[in-house]
JSON list of C-alpha atoms in Angstrom, two decimals:
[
{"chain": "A", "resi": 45, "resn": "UNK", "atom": "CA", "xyz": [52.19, -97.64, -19.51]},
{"chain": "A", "resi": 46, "resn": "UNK", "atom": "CA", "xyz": [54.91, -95.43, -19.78]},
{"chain": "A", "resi": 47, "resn": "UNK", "atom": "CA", "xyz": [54.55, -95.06, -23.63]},
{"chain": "A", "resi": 48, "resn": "UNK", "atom": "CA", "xyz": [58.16, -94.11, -25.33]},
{"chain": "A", "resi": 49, "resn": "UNK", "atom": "CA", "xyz": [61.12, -92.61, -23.49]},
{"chain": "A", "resi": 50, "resn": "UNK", "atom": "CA", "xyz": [64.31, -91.13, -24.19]},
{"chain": "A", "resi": 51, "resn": "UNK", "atom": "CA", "xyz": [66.85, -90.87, -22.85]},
{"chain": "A", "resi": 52, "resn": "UNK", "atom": "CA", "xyz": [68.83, -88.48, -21.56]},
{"chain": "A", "resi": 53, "resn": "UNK", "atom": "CA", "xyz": [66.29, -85.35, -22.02]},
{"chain": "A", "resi": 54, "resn": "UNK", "atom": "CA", "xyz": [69.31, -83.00, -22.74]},
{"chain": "A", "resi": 55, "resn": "UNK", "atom": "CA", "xyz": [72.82, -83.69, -23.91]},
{"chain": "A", "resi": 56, "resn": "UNK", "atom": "CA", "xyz": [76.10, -81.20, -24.57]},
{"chain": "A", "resi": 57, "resn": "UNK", "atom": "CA", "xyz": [79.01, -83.05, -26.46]},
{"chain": "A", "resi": 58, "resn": "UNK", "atom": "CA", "xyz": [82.13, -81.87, -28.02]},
{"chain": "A", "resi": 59, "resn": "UNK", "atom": "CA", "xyz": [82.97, -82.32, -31.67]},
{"chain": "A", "resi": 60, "resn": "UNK", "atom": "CA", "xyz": [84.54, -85.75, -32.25]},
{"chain": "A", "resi": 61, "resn": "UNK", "atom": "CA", "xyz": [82.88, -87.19, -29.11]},
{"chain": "A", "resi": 62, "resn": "UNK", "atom": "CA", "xyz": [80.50, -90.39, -29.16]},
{"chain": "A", "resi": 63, "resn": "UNK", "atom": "CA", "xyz": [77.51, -90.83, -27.36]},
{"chain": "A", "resi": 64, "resn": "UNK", "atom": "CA", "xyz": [74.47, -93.22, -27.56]},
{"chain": "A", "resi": 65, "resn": "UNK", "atom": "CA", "xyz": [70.71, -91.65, -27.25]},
{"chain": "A", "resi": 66, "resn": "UNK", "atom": "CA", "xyz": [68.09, -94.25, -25.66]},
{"chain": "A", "resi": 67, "resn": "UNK", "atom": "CA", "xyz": [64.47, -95.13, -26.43]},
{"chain": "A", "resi": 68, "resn": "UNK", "atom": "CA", "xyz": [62.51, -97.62, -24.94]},
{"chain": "A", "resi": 69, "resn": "UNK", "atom": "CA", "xyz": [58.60, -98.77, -25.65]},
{"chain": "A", "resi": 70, "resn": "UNK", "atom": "CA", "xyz": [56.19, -100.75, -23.61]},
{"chain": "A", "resi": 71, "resn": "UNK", "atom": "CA", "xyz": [53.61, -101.17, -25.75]},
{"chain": "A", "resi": 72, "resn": "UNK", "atom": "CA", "xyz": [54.79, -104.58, -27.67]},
{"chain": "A", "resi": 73, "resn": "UNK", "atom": "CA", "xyz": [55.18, -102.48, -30.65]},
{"chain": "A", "resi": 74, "resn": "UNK", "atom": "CA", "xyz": [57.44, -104.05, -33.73]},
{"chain": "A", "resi": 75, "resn": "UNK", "atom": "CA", "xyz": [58.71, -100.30, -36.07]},
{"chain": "A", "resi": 76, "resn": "UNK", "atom": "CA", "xyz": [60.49, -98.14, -34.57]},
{"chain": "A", "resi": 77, "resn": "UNK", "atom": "CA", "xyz": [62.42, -95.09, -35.79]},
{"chain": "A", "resi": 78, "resn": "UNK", "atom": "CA", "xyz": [64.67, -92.28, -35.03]},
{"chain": "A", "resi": 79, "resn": "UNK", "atom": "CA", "xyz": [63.65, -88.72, -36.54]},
{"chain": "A", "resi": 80, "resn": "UNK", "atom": "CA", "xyz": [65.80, -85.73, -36.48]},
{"chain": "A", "resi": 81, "resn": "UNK", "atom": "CA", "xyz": [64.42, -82.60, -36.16]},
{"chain": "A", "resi": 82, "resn": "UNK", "atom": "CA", "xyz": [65.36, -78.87, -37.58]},
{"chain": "A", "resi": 83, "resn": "UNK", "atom": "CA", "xyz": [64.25, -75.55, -37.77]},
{"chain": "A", "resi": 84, "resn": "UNK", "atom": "CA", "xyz": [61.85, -75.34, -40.71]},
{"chain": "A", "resi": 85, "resn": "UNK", "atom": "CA", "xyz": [62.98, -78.67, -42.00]},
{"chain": "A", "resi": 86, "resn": "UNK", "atom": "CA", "xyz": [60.12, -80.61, -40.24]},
{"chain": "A", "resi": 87, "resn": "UNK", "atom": "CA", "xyz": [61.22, -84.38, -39.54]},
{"chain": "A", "resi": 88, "resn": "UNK", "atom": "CA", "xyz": [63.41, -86.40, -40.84]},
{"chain": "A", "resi": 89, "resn": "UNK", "atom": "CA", "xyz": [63.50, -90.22, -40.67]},
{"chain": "A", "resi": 90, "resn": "UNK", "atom": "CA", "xyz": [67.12, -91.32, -40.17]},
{"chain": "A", "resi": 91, "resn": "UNK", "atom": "CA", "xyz": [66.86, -95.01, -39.13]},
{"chain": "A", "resi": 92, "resn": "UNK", "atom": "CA", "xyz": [64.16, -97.49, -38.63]},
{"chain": "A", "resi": 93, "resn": "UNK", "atom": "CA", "xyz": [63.55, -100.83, -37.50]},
{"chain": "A", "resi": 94, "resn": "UNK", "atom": "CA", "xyz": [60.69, -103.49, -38.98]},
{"chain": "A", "resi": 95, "resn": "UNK", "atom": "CA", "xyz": [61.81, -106.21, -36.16]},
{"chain": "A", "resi": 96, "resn": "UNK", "atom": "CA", "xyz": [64.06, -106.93, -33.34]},
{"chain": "A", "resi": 97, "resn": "UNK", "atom": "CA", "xyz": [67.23, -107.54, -34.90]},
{"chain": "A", "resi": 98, "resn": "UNK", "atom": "CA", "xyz": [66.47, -105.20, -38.05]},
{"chain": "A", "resi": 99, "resn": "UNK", "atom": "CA", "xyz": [67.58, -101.53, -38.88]},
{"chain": "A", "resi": 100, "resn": "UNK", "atom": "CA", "xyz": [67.46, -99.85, -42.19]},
{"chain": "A", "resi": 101, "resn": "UNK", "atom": "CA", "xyz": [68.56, -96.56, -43.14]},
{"chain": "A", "resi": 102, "resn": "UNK", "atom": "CA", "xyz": [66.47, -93.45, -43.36]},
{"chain": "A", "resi": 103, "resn": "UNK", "atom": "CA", "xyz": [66.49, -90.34, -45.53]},
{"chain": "A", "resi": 104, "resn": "UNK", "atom": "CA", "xyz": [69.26, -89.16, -42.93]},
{"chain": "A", "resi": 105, "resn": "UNK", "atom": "CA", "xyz": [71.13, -92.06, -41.86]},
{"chain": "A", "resi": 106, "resn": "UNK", "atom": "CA", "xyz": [75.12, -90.46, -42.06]},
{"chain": "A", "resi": 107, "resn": "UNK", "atom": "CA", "xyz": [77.25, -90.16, -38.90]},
{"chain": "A", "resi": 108, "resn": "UNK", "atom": "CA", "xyz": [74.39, -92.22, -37.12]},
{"chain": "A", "resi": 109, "resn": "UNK", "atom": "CA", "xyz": [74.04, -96.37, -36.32]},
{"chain": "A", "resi": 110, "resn": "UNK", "atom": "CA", "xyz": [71.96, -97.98, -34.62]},
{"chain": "A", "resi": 111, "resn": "UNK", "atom": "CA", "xyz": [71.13, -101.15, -32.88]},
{"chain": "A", "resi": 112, "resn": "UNK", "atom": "CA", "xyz": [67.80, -102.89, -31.75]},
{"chain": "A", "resi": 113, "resn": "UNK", "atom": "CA", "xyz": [68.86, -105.62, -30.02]},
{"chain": "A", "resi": 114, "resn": "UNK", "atom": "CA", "xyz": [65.79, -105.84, -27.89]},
{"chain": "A", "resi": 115, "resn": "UNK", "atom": "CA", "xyz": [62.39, -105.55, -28.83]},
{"chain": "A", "resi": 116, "resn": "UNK", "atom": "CA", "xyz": [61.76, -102.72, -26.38]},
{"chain": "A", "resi": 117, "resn": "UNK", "atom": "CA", "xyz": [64.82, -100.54, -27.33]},
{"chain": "A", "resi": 118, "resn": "UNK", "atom": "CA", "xyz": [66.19, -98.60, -30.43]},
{"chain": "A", "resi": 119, "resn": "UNK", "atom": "CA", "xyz": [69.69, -97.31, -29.75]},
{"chain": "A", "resi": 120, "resn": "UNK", "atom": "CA", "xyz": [70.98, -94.16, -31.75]},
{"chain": "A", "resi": 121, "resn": "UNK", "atom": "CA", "xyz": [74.71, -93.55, -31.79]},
{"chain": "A", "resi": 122, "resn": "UNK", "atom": "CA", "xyz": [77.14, -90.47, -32.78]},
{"chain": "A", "resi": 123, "resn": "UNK", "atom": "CA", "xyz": [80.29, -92.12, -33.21]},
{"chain": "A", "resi": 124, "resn": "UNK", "atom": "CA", "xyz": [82.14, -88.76, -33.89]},
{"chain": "A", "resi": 125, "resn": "UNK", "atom": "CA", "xyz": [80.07, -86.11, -32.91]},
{"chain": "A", "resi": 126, "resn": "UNK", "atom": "CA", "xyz": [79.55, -82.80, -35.63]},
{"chain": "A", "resi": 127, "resn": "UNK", "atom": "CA", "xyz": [77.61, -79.48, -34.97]},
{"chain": "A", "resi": 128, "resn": "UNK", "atom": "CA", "xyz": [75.68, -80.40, -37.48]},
{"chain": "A", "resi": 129, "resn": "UNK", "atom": "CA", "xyz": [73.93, -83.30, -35.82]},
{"chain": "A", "resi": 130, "resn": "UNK", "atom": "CA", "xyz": [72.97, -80.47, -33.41]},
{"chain": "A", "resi": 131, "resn": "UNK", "atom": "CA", "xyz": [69.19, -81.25, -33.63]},
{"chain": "A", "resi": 132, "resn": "UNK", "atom": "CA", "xyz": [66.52, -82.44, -31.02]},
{"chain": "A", "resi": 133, "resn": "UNK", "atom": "CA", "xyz": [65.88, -86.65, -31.54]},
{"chain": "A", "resi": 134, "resn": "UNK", "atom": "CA", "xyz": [62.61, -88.01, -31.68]},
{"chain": "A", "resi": 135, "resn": "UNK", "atom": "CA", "xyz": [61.89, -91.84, -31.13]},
{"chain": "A", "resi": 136, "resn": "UNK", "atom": "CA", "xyz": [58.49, -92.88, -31.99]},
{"chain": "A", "resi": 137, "resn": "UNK", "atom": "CA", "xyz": [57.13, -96.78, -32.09]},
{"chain": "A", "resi": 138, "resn": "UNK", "atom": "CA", "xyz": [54.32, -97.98, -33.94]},
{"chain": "A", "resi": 139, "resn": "UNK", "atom": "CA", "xyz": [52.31, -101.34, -34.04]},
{"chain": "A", "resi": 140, "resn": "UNK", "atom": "CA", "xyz": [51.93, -101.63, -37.90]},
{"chain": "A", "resi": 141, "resn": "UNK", "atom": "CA", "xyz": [54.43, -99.41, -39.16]},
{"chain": "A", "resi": 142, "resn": "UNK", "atom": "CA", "xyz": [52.58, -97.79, -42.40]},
{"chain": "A", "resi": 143, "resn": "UNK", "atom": "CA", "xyz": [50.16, -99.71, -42.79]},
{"chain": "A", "resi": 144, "resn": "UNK", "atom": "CA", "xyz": [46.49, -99.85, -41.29]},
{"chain": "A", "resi": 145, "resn": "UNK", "atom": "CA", "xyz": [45.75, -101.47, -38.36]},
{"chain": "A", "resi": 146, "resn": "UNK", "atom": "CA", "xyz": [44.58, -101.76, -34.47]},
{"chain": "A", "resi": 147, "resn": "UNK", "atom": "CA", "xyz": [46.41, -98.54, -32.89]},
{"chain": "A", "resi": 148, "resn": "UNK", "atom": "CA", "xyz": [48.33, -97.90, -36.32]},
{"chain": "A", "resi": 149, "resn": "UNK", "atom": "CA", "xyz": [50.05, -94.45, -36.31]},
{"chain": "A", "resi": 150, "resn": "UNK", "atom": "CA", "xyz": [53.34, -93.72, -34.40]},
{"chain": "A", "resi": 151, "resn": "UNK", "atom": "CA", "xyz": [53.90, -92.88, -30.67]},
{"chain": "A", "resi": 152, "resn": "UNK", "atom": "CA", "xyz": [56.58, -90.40, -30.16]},
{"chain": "A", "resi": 153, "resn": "UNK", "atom": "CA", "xyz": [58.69, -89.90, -27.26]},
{"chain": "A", "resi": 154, "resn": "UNK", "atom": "CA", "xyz": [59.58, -86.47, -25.38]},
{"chain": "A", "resi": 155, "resn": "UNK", "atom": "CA", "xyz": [62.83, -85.85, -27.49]},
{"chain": "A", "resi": 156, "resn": "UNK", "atom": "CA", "xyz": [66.59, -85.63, -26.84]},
{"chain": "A", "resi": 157, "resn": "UNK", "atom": "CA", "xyz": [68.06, -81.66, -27.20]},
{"chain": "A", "resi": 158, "resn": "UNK", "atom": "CA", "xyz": [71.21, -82.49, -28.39]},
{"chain": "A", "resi": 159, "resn": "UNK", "atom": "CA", "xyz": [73.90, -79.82, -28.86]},
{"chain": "A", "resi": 160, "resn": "UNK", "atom": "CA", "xyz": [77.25, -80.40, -29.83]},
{"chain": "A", "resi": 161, "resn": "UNK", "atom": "CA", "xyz": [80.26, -77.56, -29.61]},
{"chain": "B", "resi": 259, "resn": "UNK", "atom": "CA", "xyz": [60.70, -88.96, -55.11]},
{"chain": "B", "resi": 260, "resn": "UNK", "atom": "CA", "xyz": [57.99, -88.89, -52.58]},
{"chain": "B", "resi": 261, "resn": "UNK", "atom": "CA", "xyz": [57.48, -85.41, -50.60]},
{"chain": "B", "resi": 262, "resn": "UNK", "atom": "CA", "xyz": [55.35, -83.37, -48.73]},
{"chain": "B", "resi": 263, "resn": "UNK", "atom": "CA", "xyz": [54.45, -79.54, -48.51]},
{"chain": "B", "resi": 264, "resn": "UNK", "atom": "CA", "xyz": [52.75, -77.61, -46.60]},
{"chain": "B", "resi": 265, "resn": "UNK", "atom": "CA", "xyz": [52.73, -74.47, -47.91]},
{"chain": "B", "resi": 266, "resn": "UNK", "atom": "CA", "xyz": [52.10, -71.99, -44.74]},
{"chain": "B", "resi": 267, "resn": "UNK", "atom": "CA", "xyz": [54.63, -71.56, -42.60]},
{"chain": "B", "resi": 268, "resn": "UNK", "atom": "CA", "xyz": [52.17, -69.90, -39.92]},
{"chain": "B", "resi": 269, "resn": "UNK", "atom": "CA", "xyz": [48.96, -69.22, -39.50]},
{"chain": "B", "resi": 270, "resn": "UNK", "atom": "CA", "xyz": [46.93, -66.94, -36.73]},
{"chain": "B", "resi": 271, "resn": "UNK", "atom": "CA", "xyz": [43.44, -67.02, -36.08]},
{"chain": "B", "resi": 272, "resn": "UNK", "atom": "CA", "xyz": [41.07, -65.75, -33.90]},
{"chain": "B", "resi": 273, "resn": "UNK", "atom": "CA", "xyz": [39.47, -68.22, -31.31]},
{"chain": "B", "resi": 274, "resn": "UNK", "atom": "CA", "xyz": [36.21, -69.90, -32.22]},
{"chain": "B", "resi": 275, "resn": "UNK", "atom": "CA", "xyz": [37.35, -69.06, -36.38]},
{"chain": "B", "resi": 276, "resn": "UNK", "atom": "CA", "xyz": [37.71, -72.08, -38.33]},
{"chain": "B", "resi": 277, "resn": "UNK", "atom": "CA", "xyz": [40.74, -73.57, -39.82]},
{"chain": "B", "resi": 278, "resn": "UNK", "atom": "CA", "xyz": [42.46, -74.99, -42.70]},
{"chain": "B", "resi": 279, "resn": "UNK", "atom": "CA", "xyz": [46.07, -76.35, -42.80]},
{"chain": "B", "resi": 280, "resn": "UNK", "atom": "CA", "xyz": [47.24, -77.31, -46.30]},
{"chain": "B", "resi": 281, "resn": "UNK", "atom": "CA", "xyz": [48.91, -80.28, -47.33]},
{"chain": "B", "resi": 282, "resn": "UNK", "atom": "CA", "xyz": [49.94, -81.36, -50.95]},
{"chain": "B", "resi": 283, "resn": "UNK", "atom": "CA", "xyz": [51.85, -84.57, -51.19]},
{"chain": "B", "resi": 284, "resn": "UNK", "atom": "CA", "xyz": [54.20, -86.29, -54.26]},
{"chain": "B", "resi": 285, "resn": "UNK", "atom": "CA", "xyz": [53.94, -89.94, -54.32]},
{"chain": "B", "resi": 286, "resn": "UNK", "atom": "CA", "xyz": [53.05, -92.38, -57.05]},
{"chain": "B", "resi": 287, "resn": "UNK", "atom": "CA", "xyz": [51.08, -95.06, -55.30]},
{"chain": "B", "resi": 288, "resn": "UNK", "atom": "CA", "xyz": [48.06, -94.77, -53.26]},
{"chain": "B", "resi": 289, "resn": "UNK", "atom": "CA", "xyz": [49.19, -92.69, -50.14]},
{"chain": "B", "resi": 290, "resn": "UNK", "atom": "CA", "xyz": [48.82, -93.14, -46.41]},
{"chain": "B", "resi": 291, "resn": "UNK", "atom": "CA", "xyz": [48.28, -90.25, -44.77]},
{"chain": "B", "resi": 292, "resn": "UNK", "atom": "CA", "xyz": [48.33, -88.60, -41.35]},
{"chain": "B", "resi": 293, "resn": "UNK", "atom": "CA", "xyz": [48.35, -85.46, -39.29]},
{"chain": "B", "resi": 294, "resn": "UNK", "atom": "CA", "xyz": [50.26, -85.10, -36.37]},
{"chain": "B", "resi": 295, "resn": "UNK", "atom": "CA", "xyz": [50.29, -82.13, -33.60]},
{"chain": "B", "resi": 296, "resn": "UNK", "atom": "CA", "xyz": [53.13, -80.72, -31.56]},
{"chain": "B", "resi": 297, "resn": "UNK", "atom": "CA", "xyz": [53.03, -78.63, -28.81]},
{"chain": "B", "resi": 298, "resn": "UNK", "atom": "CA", "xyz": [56.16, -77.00, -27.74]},
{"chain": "B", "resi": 299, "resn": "UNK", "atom": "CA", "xyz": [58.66, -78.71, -26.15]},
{"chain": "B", "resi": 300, "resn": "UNK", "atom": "CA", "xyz": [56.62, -82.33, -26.62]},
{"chain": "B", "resi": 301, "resn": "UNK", "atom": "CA", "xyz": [56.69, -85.08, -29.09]},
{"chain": "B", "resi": 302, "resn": "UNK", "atom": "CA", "xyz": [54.10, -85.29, -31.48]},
{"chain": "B", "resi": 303, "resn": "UNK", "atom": "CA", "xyz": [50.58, -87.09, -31.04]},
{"chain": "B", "resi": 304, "resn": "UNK", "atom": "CA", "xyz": [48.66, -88.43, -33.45]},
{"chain": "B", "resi": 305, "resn": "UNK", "atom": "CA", "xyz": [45.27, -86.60, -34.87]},
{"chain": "B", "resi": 306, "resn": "UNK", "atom": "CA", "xyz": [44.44, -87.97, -37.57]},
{"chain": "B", "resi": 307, "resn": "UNK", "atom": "CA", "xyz": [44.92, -90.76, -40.57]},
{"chain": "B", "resi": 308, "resn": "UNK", "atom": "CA", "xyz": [43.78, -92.11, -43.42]},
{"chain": "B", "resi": 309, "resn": "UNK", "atom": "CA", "xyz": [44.35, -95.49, -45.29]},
{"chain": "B", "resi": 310, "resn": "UNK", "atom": "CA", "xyz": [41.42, -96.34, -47.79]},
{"chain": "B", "resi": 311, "resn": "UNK", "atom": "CA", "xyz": [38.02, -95.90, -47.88]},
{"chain": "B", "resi": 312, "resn": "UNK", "atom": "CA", "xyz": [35.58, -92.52, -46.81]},
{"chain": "B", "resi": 313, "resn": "UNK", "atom": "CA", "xyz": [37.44, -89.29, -47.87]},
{"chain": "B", "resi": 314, "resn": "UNK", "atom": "CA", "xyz": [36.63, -87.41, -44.92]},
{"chain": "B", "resi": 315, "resn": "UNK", "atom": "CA", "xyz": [38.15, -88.49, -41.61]},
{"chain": "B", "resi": 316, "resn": "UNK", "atom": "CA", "xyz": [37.74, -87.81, -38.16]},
{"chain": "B", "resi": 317, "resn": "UNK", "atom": "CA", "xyz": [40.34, -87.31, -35.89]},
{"chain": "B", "resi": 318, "resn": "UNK", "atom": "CA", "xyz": [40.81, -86.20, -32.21]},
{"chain": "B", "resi": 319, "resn": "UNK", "atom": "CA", "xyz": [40.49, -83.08, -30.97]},
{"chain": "B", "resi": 320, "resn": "UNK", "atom": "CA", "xyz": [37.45, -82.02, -33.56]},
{"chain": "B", "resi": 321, "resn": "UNK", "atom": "CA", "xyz": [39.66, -81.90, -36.06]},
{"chain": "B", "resi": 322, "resn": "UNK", "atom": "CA", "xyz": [38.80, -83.22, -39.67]},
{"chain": "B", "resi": 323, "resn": "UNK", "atom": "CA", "xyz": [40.74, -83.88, -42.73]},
{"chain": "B", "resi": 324, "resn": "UNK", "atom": "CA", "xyz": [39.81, -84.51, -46.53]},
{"chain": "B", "resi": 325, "resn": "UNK", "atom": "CA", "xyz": [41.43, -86.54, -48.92]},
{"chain": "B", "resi": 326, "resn": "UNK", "atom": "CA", "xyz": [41.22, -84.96, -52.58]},
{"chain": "B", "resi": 327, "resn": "UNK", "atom": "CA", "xyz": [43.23, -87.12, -55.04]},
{"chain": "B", "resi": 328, "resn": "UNK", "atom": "CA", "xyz": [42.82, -85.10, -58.00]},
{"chain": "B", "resi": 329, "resn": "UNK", "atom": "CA", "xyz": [44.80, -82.37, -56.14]},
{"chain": "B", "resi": 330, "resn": "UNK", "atom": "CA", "xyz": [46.94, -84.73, -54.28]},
{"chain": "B", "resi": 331, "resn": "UNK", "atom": "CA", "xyz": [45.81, -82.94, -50.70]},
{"chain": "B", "resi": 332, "resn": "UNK", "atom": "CA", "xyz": [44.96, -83.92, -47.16]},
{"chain": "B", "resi": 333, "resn": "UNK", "atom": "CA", "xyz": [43.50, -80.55, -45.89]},
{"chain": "B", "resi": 334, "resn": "UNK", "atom": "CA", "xyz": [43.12, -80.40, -41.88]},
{"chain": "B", "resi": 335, "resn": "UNK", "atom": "CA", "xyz": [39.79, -78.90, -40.49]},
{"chain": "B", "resi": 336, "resn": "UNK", "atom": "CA", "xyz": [38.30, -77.57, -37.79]},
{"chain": "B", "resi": 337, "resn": "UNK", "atom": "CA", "xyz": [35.38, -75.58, -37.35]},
{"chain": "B", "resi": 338, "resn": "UNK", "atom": "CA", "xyz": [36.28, -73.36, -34.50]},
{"chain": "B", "resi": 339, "resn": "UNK", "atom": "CA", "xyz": [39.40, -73.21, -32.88]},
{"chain": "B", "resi": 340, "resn": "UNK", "atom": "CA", "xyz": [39.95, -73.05, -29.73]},
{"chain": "B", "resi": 341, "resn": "UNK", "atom": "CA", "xyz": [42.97, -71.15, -28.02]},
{"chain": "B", "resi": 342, "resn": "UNK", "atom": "CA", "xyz": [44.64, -74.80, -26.97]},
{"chain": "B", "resi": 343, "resn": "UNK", "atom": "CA", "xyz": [45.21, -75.54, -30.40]},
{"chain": "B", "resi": 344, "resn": "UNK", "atom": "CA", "xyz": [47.87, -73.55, -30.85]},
{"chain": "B", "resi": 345, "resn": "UNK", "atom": "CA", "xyz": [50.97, -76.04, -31.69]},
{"chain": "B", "resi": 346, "resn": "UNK", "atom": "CA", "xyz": [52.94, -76.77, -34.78]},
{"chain": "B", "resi": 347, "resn": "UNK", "atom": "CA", "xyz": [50.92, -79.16, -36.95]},
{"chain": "B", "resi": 348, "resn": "UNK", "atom": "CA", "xyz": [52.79, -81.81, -39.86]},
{"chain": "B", "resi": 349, "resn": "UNK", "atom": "CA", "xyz": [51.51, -83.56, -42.47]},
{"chain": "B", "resi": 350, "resn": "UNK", "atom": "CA", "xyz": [52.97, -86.85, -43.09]},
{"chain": "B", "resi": 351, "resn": "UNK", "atom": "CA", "xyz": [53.04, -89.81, -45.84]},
{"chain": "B", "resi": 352, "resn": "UNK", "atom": "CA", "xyz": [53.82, -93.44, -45.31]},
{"chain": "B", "resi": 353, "resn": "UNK", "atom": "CA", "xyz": [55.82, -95.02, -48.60]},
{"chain": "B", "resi": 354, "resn": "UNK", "atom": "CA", "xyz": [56.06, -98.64, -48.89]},
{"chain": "B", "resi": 355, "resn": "UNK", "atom": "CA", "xyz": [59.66, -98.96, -48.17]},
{"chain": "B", "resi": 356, "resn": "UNK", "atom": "CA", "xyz": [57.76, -98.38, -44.45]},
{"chain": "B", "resi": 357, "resn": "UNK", "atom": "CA", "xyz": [59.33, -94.98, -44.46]},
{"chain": "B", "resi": 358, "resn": "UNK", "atom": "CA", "xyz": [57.46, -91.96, -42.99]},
{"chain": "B", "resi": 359, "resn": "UNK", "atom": "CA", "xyz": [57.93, -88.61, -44.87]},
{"chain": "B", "resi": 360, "resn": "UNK", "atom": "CA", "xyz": [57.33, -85.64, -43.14]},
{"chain": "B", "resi": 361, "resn": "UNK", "atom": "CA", "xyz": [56.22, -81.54, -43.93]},
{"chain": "B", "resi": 362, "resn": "UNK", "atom": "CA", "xyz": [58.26, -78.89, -42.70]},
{"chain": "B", "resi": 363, "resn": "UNK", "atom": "CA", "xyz": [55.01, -78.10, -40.13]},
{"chain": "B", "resi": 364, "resn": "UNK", "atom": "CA", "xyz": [52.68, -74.99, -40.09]},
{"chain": "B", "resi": 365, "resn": "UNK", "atom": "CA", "xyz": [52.80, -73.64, -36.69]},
{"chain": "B", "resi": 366, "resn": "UNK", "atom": "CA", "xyz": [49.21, -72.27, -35.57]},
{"chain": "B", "resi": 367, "resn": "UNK", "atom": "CA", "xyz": [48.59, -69.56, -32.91]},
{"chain": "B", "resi": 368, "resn": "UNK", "atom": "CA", "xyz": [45.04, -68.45, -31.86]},
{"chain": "B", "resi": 369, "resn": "UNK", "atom": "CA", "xyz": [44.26, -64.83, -31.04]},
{"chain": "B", "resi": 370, "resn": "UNK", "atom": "CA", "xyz": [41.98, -64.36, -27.97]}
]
């Protein structure tokens, strides 16, 4: 099993360009989310998904959508691209989402370094 | 609002010393809680949780944590560190809304 990927690994945009960040899980699993992450802010949730077909906003969720259109895949976009989403992305899956449970706890993916100019 | 703190930003110790990372937590209902480690340049992995039940829990690694209602805390132990270990470490909560709130991290590094 490859676990959870991202994808791409590194990323440069200019302000006001779009872009979409990847994730994909092969372990079944039904949550997944998309965490920022920030210099002494630890992470921070900024969409999630309960389902295929589901997304709900985060503690984070402005500038950013999202789509989960497949079971296996949680899409993050940047419509319009600020230095302030300069950040690396996590993606992590879980089988239960909070709650206990066979394998509960999230699996994170390698992260996206995402710098925009 | 639900939050969590951990209150050192770093921590060094020697190898074989133990360790304690702090973690205090805000939330009104009966918490889920977890530890998570992250060494640099990787996603995090999963040490440790806690749901219900025995207030002590083992995770990977050797590593231990204790829940203490009364102070609101999930302390992470380990008897003797080993120079691997160092890596950021976060605390987080789940909240019913199926939301996972995060620390800020307390980044560990082990003198030989």
């Amino acid at each position: 099993n490859a676990g959870v990927t991202q994808t791409p690994k590194f990323r440069v945009l200019k302000t006001g360009q779009s872009m979409t960040l990847l994730c994909a899980q092969d372990m079944n699993h039904e949550y997944m989310y998309w965490y920022r992450q920030d210099p002494g802010m630890g992470l921070r949730l900024i969409h999630y998904s309960v389902g295929e077909g589901t997304t709900a906003k985060g503690e984070v969720p402005d500038g950013y959508n999202v789509s989960r259109l497949k079971k296996q895949n949680f899409l993050l976009g940047l419509e319009s691209a600020a230095p302030s989403q300069t950040s690396v992305y996590f993606c992590a899956s879980s089988p239960t989402g909070i709650y206990p449970g066979h394998g509960s706890g999230q699996f994170f993916g390698p992260g996206t370094r995402l710098t925009v100019l | 609002a639900q939050s969590v703190t951990q209150p050192d930003i770093h921590i060094t110790v020697s190898e074989g010393a133990s360790l304690e990372l702090r973690c205090n937590y805000s939330y009104g209902a009966t918490p889920y809680l977890f530890w998570y480690v992250q060494s640099p340049g990787q996603g995090l992995q999963l040490l440790l949780k806690y749901f219900s039940g025995d207030t002590l829990v083992q995770g990977i690694k050797g590593f231990e944590a204790e829940f203490k209602r009364s102070q609101s805390s999930f302390n992470l132990r380990k008897p003797s560190v080993h120079w691997s270990d160092a890596a950021e470490y976060f605390c987080a909560v789940g909240v019913k809304s199926n939301q996972f709130y995060f620390g800020t991290g307390t980044s560990l590094t082990v003198i030989p």
